[in-house]
Amino acid sequence: MTVLADYTDQEQELLRSAIRSAAVAVSAASLGRKEDTVSEGYAAADLVLKSQPDFVGNTLVTSILVWLQQQLESDHVFADYLEVASAPGALDEAMIVLGRAASLVDAKATPEEAAGYKGWLLRIAQTVAEAGKEDQGFLGRGGVLVNDAERSALQSIATTLGLWAPAV
């Protein structure tokens, strides 16, 4: 069993930043209206903050969630999601972070913890993809829940994490 404290400071930062990267990769793949991107960030944060009961048996994910809760209680200022997701190269950077985080947990965590952590990252990405309708027309008519760019991003994320892509 591993916890966040078992990793170096640099490794801890990588594991924590992969949470944001899972969300950013999907948003950056299909930037829409600013309001939609912000909503995607909120959807990711909501999932993360409510996911602790799902990971009681995974000490790595639980310790990351405890760290996040401590940051919230200390009024830590998190990076602006819209700025991060719309920055040039955001998708590429997010995929690099996800690949490094996957390699790290595969090397240092138990297989069960690594699978749980990577599955959590993919679940975050899927939540962002499903956060709202994409490709809407005039007055918000039409649109799809997950567009092709988001579907492609989910496939890339799953491949990078060594997982099967969710059917969306």
JSON list of C-alpha atoms in Angstrom, two decimals:
[
{"chain": "A", "resi": 1, "resn": "MET", "atom": "CA", "xyz": [0.00, 0.00, 0.00]},
{"chain": "A", "resi": 2, "resn": "THR", "atom": "CA", "xyz": [1.27, 3.42, -0.90]},
{"chain": "A", "resi": 3, "resn": "VAL", "atom": "CA", "xyz": [0.17, 6.89, 0.07]},
{"chain": "A", "resi": 4, "resn": "LEU", "atom": "CA", "xyz": [1.07, 10.27, -1.36]},
{"chain": "A", "resi": 5, "resn": "ALA", "atom": "CA", "xyz": [3.75, 10.77, 1.31]},
{"chain": "A", "resi": 6, "resn": "ASP", "atom": "CA", "xyz": [5.65, 7.73, -0.06]},
{"chain": "A", "resi": 7, "resn": "TYR", "atom": "CA", "xyz": [6.53, 9.79, -3.15]},
{"chain": "A", "resi": 8, "resn": "THR", "atom": "CA", "xyz": [9.08, 12.57, -3.51]},
{"chain": "A", "resi": 9, "resn": "ASP", "atom": "CA", "xyz": [7.82, 16.15, -3.60]},
{"chain": "A", "resi": 10, "resn": "GLN", "atom": "CA", "xyz": [8.24, 16.21, -7.38]},
{"chain": "A", "resi": 11, "resn": "GLU", "atom": "CA", "xyz": [6.38, 12.91, -7.77]},
{"chain": "A", "resi": 12, "resn": "GLN", "atom": "CA", "xyz": [3.57, 14.14, -5.50]},
{"chain": "A", "resi": 13, "resn": "GLU", "atom": "CA", "xyz": [3.16, 17.22, -7.67]},
{"chain": "A", "resi": 14, "resn": "LEU", "atom": "CA", "xyz": [3.02, 15.02, -10.76]},
{"chain": "A", "resi": 15, "resn": "LEU", "atom": "CA", "xyz": [0.31, 12.79, -9.26]},
{"chain": "A", "resi": 16, "resn": "ARG", "atom": "CA", "xyz": [-1.72, 15.81, -8.19]},
{"chain": "A", "resi": 17, "resn": "SER", "atom": "CA", "xyz": [-1.34, 17.66, -11.50]},
{"chain": "A", "resi": 18, "resn": "ALA", "atom": "CA", "xyz": [-2.47, 14.58, -13.42]},
{"chain": "A", "resi": 19, "resn": "ILE", "atom": "CA", "xyz": [-5.94, 15.12, -11.93]},
{"chain": "A", "resi": 20, "resn": "ARG", "atom": "CA", "xyz": [-6.21, 18.49, -13.65]},
{"chain": "A", "resi": 21, "resn": "SER", "atom": "CA", "xyz": [-4.51, 17.13, -16.77]},
{"chain": "A", "resi": 22, "resn": "ALA", "atom": "CA", "xyz": [-7.18, 14.44, -17.18]},
{"chain": "A", "resi": 23, "resn": "ALA", "atom": "CA", "xyz": [-9.82, 17.16, -17.35]},
{"chain": "A", "resi": 24, "resn": "VAL", "atom": "CA", "xyz": [-7.77, 19.65, -19.37]},
{"chain": "A", "resi": 25, "resn": "ALA", "atom": "CA", "xyz": [-6.94, 17.10, -22.07]},
{"chain": "A", "resi": 26, "resn": "VAL", "atom": "CA", "xyz": [-10.63, 16.72, -22.92]},
{"chain": "A", "resi": 27, "resn": "SER", "atom": "CA", "xyz": [-11.47, 20.41, -22.69]},
{"chain": "A", "resi": 28, "resn": "ALA", "atom": "CA", "xyz": [-8.43, 21.43, -24.75]},
{"chain": "A", "resi": 29, "resn": "ALA", "atom": "CA", "xyz": [-9.27, 18.86, -27.43]},
{"chain": "A", "resi": 30, "resn": "SER", "atom": "CA", "xyz": [-12.59, 20.57, -28.09]},
{"chain": "A", "resi": 31, "resn": "LEU", "atom": "CA", "xyz": [-12.60, 24.13, -26.84]},
{"chain": "A", "resi": 32, "resn": "GLY", "atom": "CA", "xyz": [-16.07, 25.56, -27.00]},
{"chain": "A", "resi": 33, "resn": "ARG", "atom": "CA", "xyz": [-17.60, 28.63, -25.46]},
{"chain": "A", "resi": 34, "resn": "LYS", "atom": "CA", "xyz": [-15.85, 29.90, -22.34]},
{"chain": "A", "resi": 35, "resn": "GLU", "atom": "CA", "xyz": [-18.93, 29.09, -20.26]},
{"chain": "A", "resi": 36, "resn": "ASP", "atom": "CA", "xyz": [-18.83, 25.48, -21.44]},
{"chain": "A", "resi": 37, "resn": "THR", "atom": "CA", "xyz": [-15.14, 25.10, -20.60]},
{"chain": "A", "resi": 38, "resn": "VAL", "atom": "CA", "xyz": [-15.72, 26.54, -17.13]},
{"chain": "A", "resi": 39, "resn": "SER", "atom": "CA", "xyz": [-18.62, 24.12, -16.66]},
{"chain": "A", "resi": 40, "resn": "GLU", "atom": "CA", "xyz": [-16.34, 21.25, -17.62]},
{"chain": "A", "resi": 41, "resn": "GLY", "atom": "CA", "xyz": [-13.85, 22.35, -14.97]},
{"chain": "A", "resi": 42, "resn": "TYR", "atom": "CA", "xyz": [-16.61, 22.47, -12.36]},
{"chain": "A", "resi": 43, "resn": "ALA", "atom": "CA", "xyz": [-17.81, 19.01, -13.38]},
{"chain": "A", "resi": 44, "resn": "ALA", "atom": "CA", "xyz": [-14.30, 17.63, -12.91]},
{"chain": "A", "resi": 45, "resn": "ALA", "atom": "CA", "xyz": [-13.89, 19.30, -9.52]},
{"chain": "A", "resi": 46, "resn": "ASP", "atom": "CA", "xyz": [-17.29, 18.07, -8.37]},
{"chain": "A", "resi": 47, "resn": "LEU", "atom": "CA", "xyz": [-16.47, 14.48, -9.34]},
{"chain": "A", "resi": 48, "resn": "VAL", "atom": "CA", "xyz": [-13.08, 14.63, -7.64]},
{"chain": "A", "resi": 49, "resn": "LEU", "atom": "CA", "xyz": [-14.45, 16.04, -4.41]},
{"chain": "A", "resi": 50, "resn": "LYS", "atom": "CA", "xyz": [-17.29, 13.54, -4.26]},
{"chain": "A", "resi": 51, "resn": "SER", "atom": "CA", "xyz": [-15.25, 10.46, -5.20]},
{"chain": "A", "resi": 52, "resn": "GLN", "atom": "CA", "xyz": [-13.70, 9.63, -1.83]},
{"chain": "A", "resi": 53, "resn": "PRO", "atom": "CA", "xyz": [-16.31, 6.99, -0.90]},
{"chain": "A", "resi": 54, "resn": "ASP", "atom": "CA", "xyz": [-15.50, 5.15, -4.13]},
{"chain": "A", "resi": 55, "resn": "PHE", "atom": "CA", "xyz": [-11.83, 4.84, -3.19]},
{"chain": "A", "resi": 56, "resn": "VAL", "atom": "CA", "xyz": [-11.87, 3.90, 0.48]},
{"chain": "A", "resi": 57, "resn": "GLY", "atom": "CA", "xyz": [-9.75, 0.83, -0.29]},
{"chain": "A", "resi": 58, "resn": "ASN", "atom": "CA", "xyz": [-7.24, 2.73, -2.42]},
{"chain": "A", "resi": 59, "resn": "THR", "atom": "CA", "xyz": [-4.80, 4.44, -0.06]},
{"chain": "A", "resi": 60, "resn": "LEU", "atom": "CA", "xyz": [-3.08, 6.37, -2.86]},
{"chain": "A", "resi": 61, "resn": "VAL", "atom": "CA", "xyz": [-6.25, 8.00, -4.20]},
{"chain": "A", "resi": 62, "resn": "THR", "atom": "CA", "xyz": [-7.57, 8.54, -0.67]},
{"chain": "A", "resi": 63, "resn": "SER", "atom": "CA", "xyz": [-4.36, 10.29, 0.41]},
{"chain": "A", "resi": 64, "resn": "ILE", "atom": "CA", "xyz": [-4.53, 12.56, -2.64]},
{"chain": "A", "resi": 65, "resn": "LEU", "atom": "CA", "xyz": [-8.14, 13.40, -1.82]},
{"chain": "A", "resi": 66, "resn": "VAL", "atom": "CA", "xyz": [-7.17, 14.18, 1.79]},
{"chain": "A", "resi": 67, "resn": "TRP", "atom": "CA", "xyz": [-4.44, 16.51, 0.50]},
{"chain": "A", "resi": 68, "resn": "LEU", "atom": "CA", "xyz": [-6.96, 18.24, -1.78]},
{"chain": "A", "resi": 69, "resn": "GLN", "atom": "CA", "xyz": [-9.40, 18.67, 1.09]},
{"chain": "A", "resi": 70, "resn": "GLN", "atom": "CA", "xyz": [-6.63, 20.21, 3.21]},
{"chain": "A", "resi": 71, "resn": "GLN", "atom": "CA", "xyz": [-5.86, 22.64, 0.39]},
{"chain": "A", "resi": 72, "resn": "LEU", "atom": "CA", "xyz": [-9.51, 23.65, 0.17]},
{"chain": "A", "resi": 73, "resn": "GLU", "atom": "CA", "xyz": [-9.71, 24.19, 3.92]},
{"chain": "A", "resi": 74, "resn": "SER", "atom": "CA", "xyz": [-6.60, 26.37, 3.83]},
{"chain": "A", "resi": 75, "resn": "ASP", "atom": "CA", "xyz": [-8.10, 28.56, 1.07]},
{"chain": "A", "resi": 76, "resn": "HIS", "atom": "CA", "xyz": [-5.47, 27.45, -1.43]},
{"chain": "A", "resi": 77, "resn": "VAL", "atom": "CA", "xyz": [-5.88, 29.24, -4.75]},
{"chain": "A", "resi": 78, "resn": "PHE", "atom": "CA", "xyz": [-6.03, 26.78, -7.63]},
{"chain": "A", "resi": 79, "resn": "ALA", "atom": "CA", "xyz": [-5.08, 27.65, -11.21]},
{"chain": "A", "resi": 80, "resn": "ASP", "atom": "CA", "xyz": [-7.83, 29.11, -13.37]},
{"chain": "A", "resi": 81, "resn": "TYR", "atom": "CA", "xyz": [-9.24, 26.16, -15.32]},
{"chain": "A", "resi": 82, "resn": "LEU", "atom": "CA", "xyz": [-10.23, 28.21, -18.35]},
{"chain": "A", "resi": 83, "resn": "GLU", "atom": "CA", "xyz": [-6.75, 29.67, -18.66]},
{"chain": "A", "resi": 84, "resn": "VAL", "atom": "CA", "xyz": [-5.08, 26.29, -18.26]},
{"chain": "A", "resi": 85, "resn": "ALA", "atom": "CA", "xyz": [-7.39, 24.48, -20.71]},
{"chain": "A", "resi": 86, "resn": "SER", "atom": "CA", "xyz": [-7.18, 27.19, -23.37]},
{"chain": "A", "resi": 87, "resn": "ALA", "atom": "CA", "xyz": [-3.43, 27.78, -23.15]},
{"chain": "A", "resi": 88, "resn": "PRO", "atom": "CA", "xyz": [-1.40, 26.98, -26.26]},
{"chain": "A", "resi": 89, "resn": "GLY", "atom": "CA", "xyz": [-0.15, 23.40, -26.08]},
{"chain": "A", "resi": 90, "resn": "ALA", "atom": "CA", "xyz": [-2.50, 22.49, -23.20]},
{"chain": "A", "resi": 91, "resn": "LEU", "atom": "CA", "xyz": [-3.56, 19.18, -24.75]},
{"chain": "A", "resi": 92, "resn": "ASP", "atom": "CA", "xyz": [-0.01, 18.05, -25.46]},
{"chain": "A", "resi": 93, "resn": "GLU", "atom": "CA", "xyz": [1.19, 19.05, -21.99]},
{"chain": "A", "resi": 94, "resn": "ALA", "atom": "CA", "xyz": [-1.75, 17.29, -20.34]},
{"chain": "A", "resi": 95, "resn": "MET", "atom": "CA", "xyz": [-1.01, 14.08, -22.22]},
{"chain": "A", "resi": 96, "resn": "ILE", "atom": "CA", "xyz": [2.66, 14.21, -21.19]},
{"chain": "A", "resi": 97, "resn": "VAL", "atom": "CA", "xyz": [1.68, 14.64, -17.54]},
{"chain": "A", "resi": 98, "resn": "LEU", "atom": "CA", "xyz": [-0.79, 11.74, -17.75]},
{"chain": "A", "resi": 99, "resn": "GLY", "atom": "CA", "xyz": [1.84, 9.48, -19.31]},
{"chain": "A", "resi": 100, "resn": "ARG", "atom": "CA", "xyz": [4.40, 10.32, -16.65]},
{"chain": "A", "resi": 101, "resn": "ALA", "atom": "CA", "xyz": [1.88, 9.82, -13.84]},
{"chain": "A", "resi": 102, "resn": "ALA", "atom": "CA", "xyz": [0.82, 6.45, -15.25]},
{"chain": "A", "resi": 103, "resn": "SER", "atom": "CA", "xyz": [4.44, 5.30, -15.48]},
{"chain": "A", "resi": 104, "resn": "LEU", "atom": "CA", "xyz": [5.10, 6.48, -11.95]},
{"chain": "A", "resi": 105, "resn": "VAL", "atom": "CA", "xyz": [2.20, 4.63, -10.35]},
{"chain": "A", "resi": 106, "resn": "ASP", "atom": "CA", "xyz": [2.93, 1.53, -12.39]},
{"chain": "A", "resi": 107, "resn": "ALA", "atom": "CA", "xyz": [6.46, 1.57, -10.97]},
{"chain": "A", "resi": 108, "resn": "LYS", "atom": "CA", "xyz": [5.77, 2.51, -7.33]},
{"chain": "A", "resi": 109, "resn": "ALA", "atom": "CA", "xyz": [2.19, 1.64, -6.38]},
{"chain": "A", "resi": 110, "resn": "THR", "atom": "CA", "xyz": [0.60, -1.77, -6.02]},
{"chain": "A", "resi": 111, "resn": "PRO", "atom": "CA", "xyz": [-1.10, -2.98, -9.20]},
{"chain": "A", "resi": 112, "resn": "GLU", "atom": "CA", "xyz": [-4.51, -2.43, -7.58]},
{"chain": "A", "resi": 113, "resn": "GLU", "atom": "CA", "xyz": [-3.66, 1.11, -6.49]},
{"chain": "A", "resi": 114, "resn": "ALA", "atom": "CA", "xyz": [-2.22, 1.96, -9.90]},
{"chain": "A", "resi": 115, "resn": "ALA", "atom": "CA", "xyz": [-5.31, 0.62, -11.67]},
{"chain": "A", "resi": 116, "resn": "GLY", "atom": "CA", "xyz": [-7.59, 2.55, -9.31]},
{"chain": "A", "resi": 117, "resn": "TYR", "atom": "CA", "xyz": [-5.66, 5.81, -9.71]},
{"chain": "A", "resi": 118, "resn": "LYS", "atom": "CA", "xyz": [-5.54, 5.54, -13.50]},
{"chain": "A", "resi": 119, "resn": "GLY", "atom": "CA", "xyz": [-9.21, 4.55, -13.63]},
{"chain": "A", "resi": 120, "resn": "TRP", "atom": "CA", "xyz": [-10.01, 7.62, -11.53]},
{"chain": "A", "resi": 121, "resn": "LEU", "atom": "CA", "xyz": [-8.17, 9.84, -14.00]},
{"chain": "A", "resi": 122, "resn": "LEU", "atom": "CA", "xyz": [-10.09, 8.32, -16.90]},
{"chain": "A", "resi": 123, "resn": "ARG", "atom": "CA", "xyz": [-13.37, 8.78, -15.01]},
{"chain": "A", "resi": 124, "resn": "ILE", "atom": "CA", "xyz": [-12.51, 12.47, -14.53]},
{"chain": "A", "resi": 125, "resn": "ALA", "atom": "CA", "xyz": [-11.85, 12.81, -18.26]},
{"chain": "A", "resi": 126, "resn": "GLN", "atom": "CA", "xyz": [-15.12, 11.06, -19.13]},
{"chain": "A", "resi": 127, "resn": "THR", "atom": "CA", "xyz": [-17.04, 13.33, -16.74]},
{"chain": "A", "resi": 128, "resn": "VAL", "atom": "CA", "xyz": [-15.60, 16.38, -18.49]},
{"chain": "A", "resi": 129, "resn": "ALA", "atom": "CA", "xyz": [-16.51, 14.96, -21.90]},
{"chain": "A", "resi": 130, "resn": "GLU", "atom": "CA", "xyz": [-20.10, 14.43, -20.75]},
{"chain": "A", "resi": 131, "resn": "ALA", "atom": "CA", "xyz": [-20.40, 17.76, -18.90]},
{"chain": "A", "resi": 132, "resn": "GLY", "atom": "CA", "xyz": [-22.53, 19.44, -21.53]},
{"chain": "A", "resi": 133, "resn": "LYS", "atom": "CA", "xyz": [-23.70, 19.40, -25.10]},
{"chain": "A", "resi": 134, "resn": "GLU", "atom": "CA", "xyz": [-21.10, 20.13, -27.74]},
{"chain": "A", "resi": 135, "resn": "ASP", "atom": "CA", "xyz": [-21.38, 21.51, -31.24]},
{"chain": "A", "resi": 136, "resn": "GLN", "atom": "CA", "xyz": [-24.67, 23.25, -30.58]},
{"chain": "A", "resi": 137, "resn": "GLY", "atom": "CA", "xyz": [-26.21, 25.36, -33.28]},
{"chain": "A", "resi": 138, "resn": "PHE", "atom": "CA", "xyz": [-28.20, 28.56, -33.19]},
{"chain": "A", "resi": 139, "resn": "LEU", "atom": "CA", "xyz": [-29.81, 29.20, -29.78]},
{"chain": "A", "resi": 140, "resn": "GLY", "atom": "CA", "xyz": [-28.26, 26.02, -28.41]},
{"chain": "A", "resi": 141, "resn": "ARG", "atom": "CA", "xyz": [-30.24, 23.72, -30.67]},
{"chain": "A", "resi": 142, "resn": "GLY", "atom": "CA", "xyz": [-28.92, 20.32, -31.55]},
{"chain": "A", "resi": 143, "resn": "GLY", "atom": "CA", "xyz": [-25.53, 19.25, -30.40]},
{"chain": "A", "resi": 144, "resn": "VAL", "atom": "CA", "xyz": [-24.16, 16.01, -29.02]},
{"chain": "A", "resi": 145, "resn": "LEU", "atom": "CA", "xyz": [-23.19, 14.95, -25.51]},
{"chain": "A", "resi": 146, "resn": "VAL", "atom": "CA", "xyz": [-19.67, 13.89, -26.56]},
{"chain": "A", "resi": 147, "resn": "ASN", "atom": "CA", "xyz": [-18.25, 15.06, -29.87]},
{"chain": "A", "resi": 148, "resn": "ASP", "atom": "CA", "xyz": [-15.64, 13.33, -32.02]},
{"chain": "A", "resi": 149, "resn": "ALA", "atom": "CA", "xyz": [-12.74, 15.42, -30.68]},
{"chain": "A", "resi": 150, "resn": "GLU", "atom": "CA", "xyz": [-13.66, 14.54, -27.09]},
{"chain": "A", "resi": 151, "resn": "ARG", "atom": "CA", "xyz": [-14.10, 10.88, -28.02]},
{"chain": "A", "resi": 152, "resn": "SER", "atom": "CA", "xyz": [-10.64, 10.92, -29.59]},
{"chain": "A", "resi": 153, "resn": "ALA", "atom": "CA", "xyz": [-9.19, 12.60, -26.50]},
{"chain": "A", "resi": 154, "resn": "LEU", "atom": "CA", "xyz": [-10.76, 9.93, -24.25]},
{"chain": "A", "resi": 155, "resn": "GLN", "atom": "CA", "xyz": [-9.25, 7.21, -26.45]},
{"chain": "A", "resi": 156, "resn": "SER", "atom": "CA", "xyz": [-5.83, 8.87, -26.26]},
{"chain": "A", "resi": 157, "resn": "ILE", "atom": "CA", "xyz": [-6.09, 9.27, -22.50]},
{"chain": "A", "resi": 158, "resn": "ALA", "atom": "CA", "xyz": [-7.11, 5.64, -22.05]},
{"chain": "A", "resi": 159, "resn": "THR", "atom": "CA", "xyz": [-4.24, 4.47, -24.24]},
{"chain": "A", "resi": 160, "resn": "THR", "atom": "CA", "xyz": [-1.77, 6.69, -22.38]},
{"chain": "A", "resi": 161, "resn": "LEU", "atom": "CA", "xyz": [-2.98, 5.28, -19.06]},
{"chain": "A", "resi": 162, "resn": "GLY", "atom": "CA", "xyz": [-2.93, 1.69, -20.37]},
{"chain": "A", "resi": 163, "resn": "LEU", "atom": "CA", "xyz": [-6.72, 1.32, -20.02]},
{"chain": "A", "resi": 164, "resn": "TRP", "atom": "CA", "xyz": [-9.68, 0.61, -22.28]},
{"chain": "A", "resi": 165, "resn": "ALA", "atom": "CA", "xyz": [-11.51, 3.70, -23.45]},
{"chain": "A", "resi": 166, "resn": "PRO", "atom": "CA", "xyz": [-15.06, 4.11, -22.13]},
{"chain": "A", "resi": 167, "resn": "ALA", "atom": "CA", "xyz": [-17.90, 3.72, -24.59]},
{"chain": "A", "resi": 168, "resn": "VAL", "atom": "CA", "xyz": [-19.36, 7.19, -25.06]}
]
